[in-house]
PDB file of C-alpha atoms in Angstrom:
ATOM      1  CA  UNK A   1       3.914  27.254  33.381  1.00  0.00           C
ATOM      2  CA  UNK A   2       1.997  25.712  30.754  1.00  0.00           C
ATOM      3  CA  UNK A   3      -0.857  27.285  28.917  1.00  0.00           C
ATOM      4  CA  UNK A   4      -4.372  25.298  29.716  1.00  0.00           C
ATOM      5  CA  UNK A   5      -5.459  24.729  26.342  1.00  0.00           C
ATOM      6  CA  UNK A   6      -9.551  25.117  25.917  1.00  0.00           C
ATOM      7  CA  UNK A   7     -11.533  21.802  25.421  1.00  0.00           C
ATOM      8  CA  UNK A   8     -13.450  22.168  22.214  1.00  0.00           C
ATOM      9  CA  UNK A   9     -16.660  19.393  22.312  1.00  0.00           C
ATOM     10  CA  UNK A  10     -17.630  18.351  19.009  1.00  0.00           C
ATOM     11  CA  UNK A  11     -21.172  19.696  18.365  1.00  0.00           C
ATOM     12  CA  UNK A  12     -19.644  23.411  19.520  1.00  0.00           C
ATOM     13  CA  UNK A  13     -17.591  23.521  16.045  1.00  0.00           C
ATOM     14  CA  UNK A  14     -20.237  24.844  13.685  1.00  0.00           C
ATOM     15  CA  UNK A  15     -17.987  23.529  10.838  1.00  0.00           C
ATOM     16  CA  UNK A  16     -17.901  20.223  11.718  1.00  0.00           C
ATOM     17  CA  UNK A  17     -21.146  19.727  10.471  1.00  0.00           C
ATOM     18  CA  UNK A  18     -20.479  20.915   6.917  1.00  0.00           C
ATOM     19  CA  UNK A  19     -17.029  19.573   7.062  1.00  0.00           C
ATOM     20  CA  UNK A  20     -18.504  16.098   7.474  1.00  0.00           C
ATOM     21  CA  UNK A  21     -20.458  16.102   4.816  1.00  0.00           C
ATOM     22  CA  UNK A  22     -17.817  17.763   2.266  1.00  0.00           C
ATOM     23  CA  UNK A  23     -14.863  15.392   3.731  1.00  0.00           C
ATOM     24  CA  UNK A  24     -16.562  12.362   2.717  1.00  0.00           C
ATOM     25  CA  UNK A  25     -15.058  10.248   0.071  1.00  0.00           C
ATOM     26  CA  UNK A  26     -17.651  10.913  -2.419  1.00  0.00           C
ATOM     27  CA  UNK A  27     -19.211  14.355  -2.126  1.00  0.00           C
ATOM     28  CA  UNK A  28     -16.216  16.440  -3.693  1.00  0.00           C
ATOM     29  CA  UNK A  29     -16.523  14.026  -6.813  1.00  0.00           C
ATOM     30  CA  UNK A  30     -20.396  14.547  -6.785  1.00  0.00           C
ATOM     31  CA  UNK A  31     -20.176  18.275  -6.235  1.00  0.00           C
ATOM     32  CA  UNK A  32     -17.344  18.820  -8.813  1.00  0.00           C
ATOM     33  CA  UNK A  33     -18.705  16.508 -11.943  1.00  0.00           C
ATOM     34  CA  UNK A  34     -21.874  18.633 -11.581  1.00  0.00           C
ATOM     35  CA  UNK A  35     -19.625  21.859 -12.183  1.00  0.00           C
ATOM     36  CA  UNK A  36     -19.987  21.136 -15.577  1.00  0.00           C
ATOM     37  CA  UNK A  37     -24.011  21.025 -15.709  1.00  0.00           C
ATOM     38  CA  UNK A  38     -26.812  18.883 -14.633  1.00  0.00           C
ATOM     39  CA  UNK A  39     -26.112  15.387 -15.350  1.00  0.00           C
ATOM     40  CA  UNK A  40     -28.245  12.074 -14.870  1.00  0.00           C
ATOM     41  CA  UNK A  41     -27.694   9.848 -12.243  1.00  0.00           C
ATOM     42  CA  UNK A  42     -26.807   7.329 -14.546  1.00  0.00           C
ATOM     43  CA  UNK A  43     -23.968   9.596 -16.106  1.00  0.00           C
ATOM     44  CA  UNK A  44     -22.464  10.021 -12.114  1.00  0.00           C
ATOM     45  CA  UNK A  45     -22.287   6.754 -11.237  1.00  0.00           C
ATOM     46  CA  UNK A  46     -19.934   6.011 -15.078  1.00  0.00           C
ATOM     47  CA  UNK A  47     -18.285   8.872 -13.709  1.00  0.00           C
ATOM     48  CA  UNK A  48     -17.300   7.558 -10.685  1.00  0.00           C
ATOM     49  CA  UNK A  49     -14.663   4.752 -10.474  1.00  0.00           C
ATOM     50  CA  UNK A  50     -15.604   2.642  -7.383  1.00  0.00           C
ATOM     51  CA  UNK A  51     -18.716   4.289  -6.348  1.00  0.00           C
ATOM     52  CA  UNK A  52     -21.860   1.466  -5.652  1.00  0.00           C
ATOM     53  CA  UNK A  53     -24.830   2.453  -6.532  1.00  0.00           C
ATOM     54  CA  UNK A  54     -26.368   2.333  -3.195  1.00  0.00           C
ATOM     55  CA  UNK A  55     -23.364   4.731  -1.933  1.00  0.00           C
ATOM     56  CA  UNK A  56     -24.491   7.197  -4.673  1.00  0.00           C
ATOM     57  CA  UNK A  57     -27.768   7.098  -4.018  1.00  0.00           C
ATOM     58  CA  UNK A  58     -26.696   7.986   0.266  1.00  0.00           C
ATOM     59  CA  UNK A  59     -24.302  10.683  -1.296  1.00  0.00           C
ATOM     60  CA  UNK A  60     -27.002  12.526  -3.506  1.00  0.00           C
ATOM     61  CA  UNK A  61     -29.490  12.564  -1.046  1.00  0.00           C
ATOM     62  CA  UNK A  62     -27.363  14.086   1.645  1.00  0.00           C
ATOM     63  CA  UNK A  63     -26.064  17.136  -0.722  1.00  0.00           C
ATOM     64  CA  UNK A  64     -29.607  17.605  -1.481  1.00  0.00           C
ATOM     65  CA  UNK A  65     -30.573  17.576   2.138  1.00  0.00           C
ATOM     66  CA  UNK A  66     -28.013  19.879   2.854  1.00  0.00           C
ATOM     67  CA  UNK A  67     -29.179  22.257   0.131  1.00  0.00           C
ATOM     68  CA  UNK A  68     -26.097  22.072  -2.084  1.00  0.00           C
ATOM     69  CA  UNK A  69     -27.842  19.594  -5.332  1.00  0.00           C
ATOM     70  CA  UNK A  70     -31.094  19.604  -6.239  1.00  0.00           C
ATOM     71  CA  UNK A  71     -32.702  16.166  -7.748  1.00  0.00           C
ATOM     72  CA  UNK A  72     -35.536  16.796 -10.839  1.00  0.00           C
ATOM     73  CA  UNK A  73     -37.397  13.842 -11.736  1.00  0.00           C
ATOM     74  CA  UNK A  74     -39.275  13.562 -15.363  1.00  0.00           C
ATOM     75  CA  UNK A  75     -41.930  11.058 -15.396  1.00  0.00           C
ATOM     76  CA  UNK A  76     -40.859   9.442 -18.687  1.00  0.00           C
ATOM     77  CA  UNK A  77     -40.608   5.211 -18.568  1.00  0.00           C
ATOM     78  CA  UNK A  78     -38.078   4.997 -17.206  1.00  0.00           C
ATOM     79  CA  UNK A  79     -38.072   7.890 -14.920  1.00  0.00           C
ATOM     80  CA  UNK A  80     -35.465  10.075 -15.925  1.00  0.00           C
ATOM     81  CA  UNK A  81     -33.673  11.886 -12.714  1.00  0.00           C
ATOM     82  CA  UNK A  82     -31.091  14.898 -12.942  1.00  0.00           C
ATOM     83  CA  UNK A  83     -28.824  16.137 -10.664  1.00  0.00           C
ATOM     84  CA  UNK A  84     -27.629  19.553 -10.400  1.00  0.00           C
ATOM     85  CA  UNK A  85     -26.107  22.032  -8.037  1.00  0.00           C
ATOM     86  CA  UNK A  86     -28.153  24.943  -6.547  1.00  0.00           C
ATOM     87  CA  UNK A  87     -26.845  28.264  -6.418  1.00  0.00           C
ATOM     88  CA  UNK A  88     -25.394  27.097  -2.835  1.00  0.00           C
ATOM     89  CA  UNK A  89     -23.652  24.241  -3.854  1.00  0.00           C
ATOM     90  CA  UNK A  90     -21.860  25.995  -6.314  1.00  0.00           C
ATOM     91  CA  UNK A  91     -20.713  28.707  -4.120  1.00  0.00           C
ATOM     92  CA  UNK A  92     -18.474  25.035  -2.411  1.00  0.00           C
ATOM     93  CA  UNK A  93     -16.706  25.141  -6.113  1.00  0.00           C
ATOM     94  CA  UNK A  94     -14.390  27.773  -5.136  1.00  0.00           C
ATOM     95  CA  UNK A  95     -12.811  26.115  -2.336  1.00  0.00           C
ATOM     96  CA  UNK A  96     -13.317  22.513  -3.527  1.00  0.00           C
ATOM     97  CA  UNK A  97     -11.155  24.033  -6.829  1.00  0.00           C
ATOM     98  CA  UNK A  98      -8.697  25.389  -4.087  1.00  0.00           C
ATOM     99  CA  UNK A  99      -8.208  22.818  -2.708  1.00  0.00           C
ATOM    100  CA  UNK A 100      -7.593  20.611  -5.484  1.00  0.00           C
ATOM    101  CA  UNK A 101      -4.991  23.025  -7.273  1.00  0.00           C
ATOM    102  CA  UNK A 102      -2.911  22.919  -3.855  1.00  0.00           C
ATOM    103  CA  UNK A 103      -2.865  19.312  -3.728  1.00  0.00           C
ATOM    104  CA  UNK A 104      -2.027  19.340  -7.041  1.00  0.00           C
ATOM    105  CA  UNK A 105       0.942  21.522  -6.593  1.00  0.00           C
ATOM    106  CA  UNK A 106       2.537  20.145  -3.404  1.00  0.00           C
ATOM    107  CA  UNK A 107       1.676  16.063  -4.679  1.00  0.00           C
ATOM    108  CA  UNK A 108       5.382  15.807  -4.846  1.00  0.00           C
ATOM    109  CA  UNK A 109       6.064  17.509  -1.529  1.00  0.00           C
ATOM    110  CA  UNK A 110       3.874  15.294   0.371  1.00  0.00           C
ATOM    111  CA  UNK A 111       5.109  11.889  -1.491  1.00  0.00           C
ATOM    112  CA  UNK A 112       8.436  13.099  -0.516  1.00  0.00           C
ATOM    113  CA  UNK A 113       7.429  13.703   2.879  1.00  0.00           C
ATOM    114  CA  UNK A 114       5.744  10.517   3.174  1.00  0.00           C
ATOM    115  CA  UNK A 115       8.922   8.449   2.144  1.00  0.00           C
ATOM    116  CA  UNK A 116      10.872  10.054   4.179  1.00  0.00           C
ATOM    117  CA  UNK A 117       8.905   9.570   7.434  1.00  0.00           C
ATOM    118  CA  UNK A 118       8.329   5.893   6.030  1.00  0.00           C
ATOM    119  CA  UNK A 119      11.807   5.296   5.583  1.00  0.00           C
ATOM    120  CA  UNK A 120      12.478   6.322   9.081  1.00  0.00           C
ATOM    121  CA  UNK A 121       9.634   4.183  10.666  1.00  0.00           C
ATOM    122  CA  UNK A 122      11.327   1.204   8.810  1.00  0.00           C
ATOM    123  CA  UNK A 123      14.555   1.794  10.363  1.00  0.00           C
ATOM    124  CA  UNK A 124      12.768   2.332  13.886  1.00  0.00           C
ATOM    125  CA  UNK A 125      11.261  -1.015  13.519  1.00  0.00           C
ATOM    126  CA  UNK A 126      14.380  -2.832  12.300  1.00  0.00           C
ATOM    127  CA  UNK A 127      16.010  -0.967  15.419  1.00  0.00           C
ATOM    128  CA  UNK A 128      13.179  -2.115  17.844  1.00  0.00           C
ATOM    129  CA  UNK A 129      13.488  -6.320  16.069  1.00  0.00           C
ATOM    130  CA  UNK A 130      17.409  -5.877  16.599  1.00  0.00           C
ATOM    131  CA  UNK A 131      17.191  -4.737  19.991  1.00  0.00           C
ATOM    132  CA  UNK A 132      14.787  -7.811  20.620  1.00  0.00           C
ATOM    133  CA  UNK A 133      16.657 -10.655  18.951  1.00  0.00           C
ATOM    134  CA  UNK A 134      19.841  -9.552  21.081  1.00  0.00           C
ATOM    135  CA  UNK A 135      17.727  -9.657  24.088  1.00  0.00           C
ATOM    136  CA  UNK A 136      16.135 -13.076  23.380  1.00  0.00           C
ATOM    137  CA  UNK A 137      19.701 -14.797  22.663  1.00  0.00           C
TER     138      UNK A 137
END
């Protein structure tokens, strides 16, 4: 007899939460340029190919919401506004770093993987259009 496998509901994963904000396609980029030191928000938004400035802007303000950058403005013309992580933020280094080494060492795995599985959904699908072109003559 088969096991009954638990529901989990959404809100009951108290990762979830942090995961969100971590998983995003910005955050990691945010989190790991300011490994290096406070940096302007001018200076982020070079160092990020693609980013808009309005998704920056959403991206900075939710790490500092979430405790993990804190934002210094000096009232100079223009305002000058730095970026840098608080002592929680760069406590995320550590796995952000871990996770970038193993993706880094098993890139080639998961290409390979991916071509493979690829390769076999073509052939399904050239199968499947076979099957269909026999059936329609």
């Amino acid at each position: 007899m088969p096991r009954k496998q638990p529901r989990i509901r959404e809100d009951a994963c108290p990762a979830r939460d942090v995961l969100n904000r971590v998983g995003d396609k910005w955050s990691v980029f945010v989190v790991s340029l300011l490994h290096g030191g406070p940096m302007r928000f001018s200076e982020l938004k070079r160092a990020i190919e693609g980013i808009s400035q309005r998704m920056l802007t959403l991206t900075v303000r939710g790490l500092e919401r979430d405790g993990l950058v804190t934002r210094t403005v000096t009232p100079t013309i223009p305002p000058r506004v730095d970026y840098e992580l608080t002592s929680l933020g760069r406590t995320l280094l550590q796995p952000i770093l871990a996770l970038s080494a193993w993706a880094e060492k098993n890139r080639g795995a998961i290409q390979d993987a991916r071509g493979r599985y690829d390769a076999k959904a073509a052939r399904s699908r050239a199968g499947r259009n076979t099957d269909r072109r026999a059936a329609a003559s």
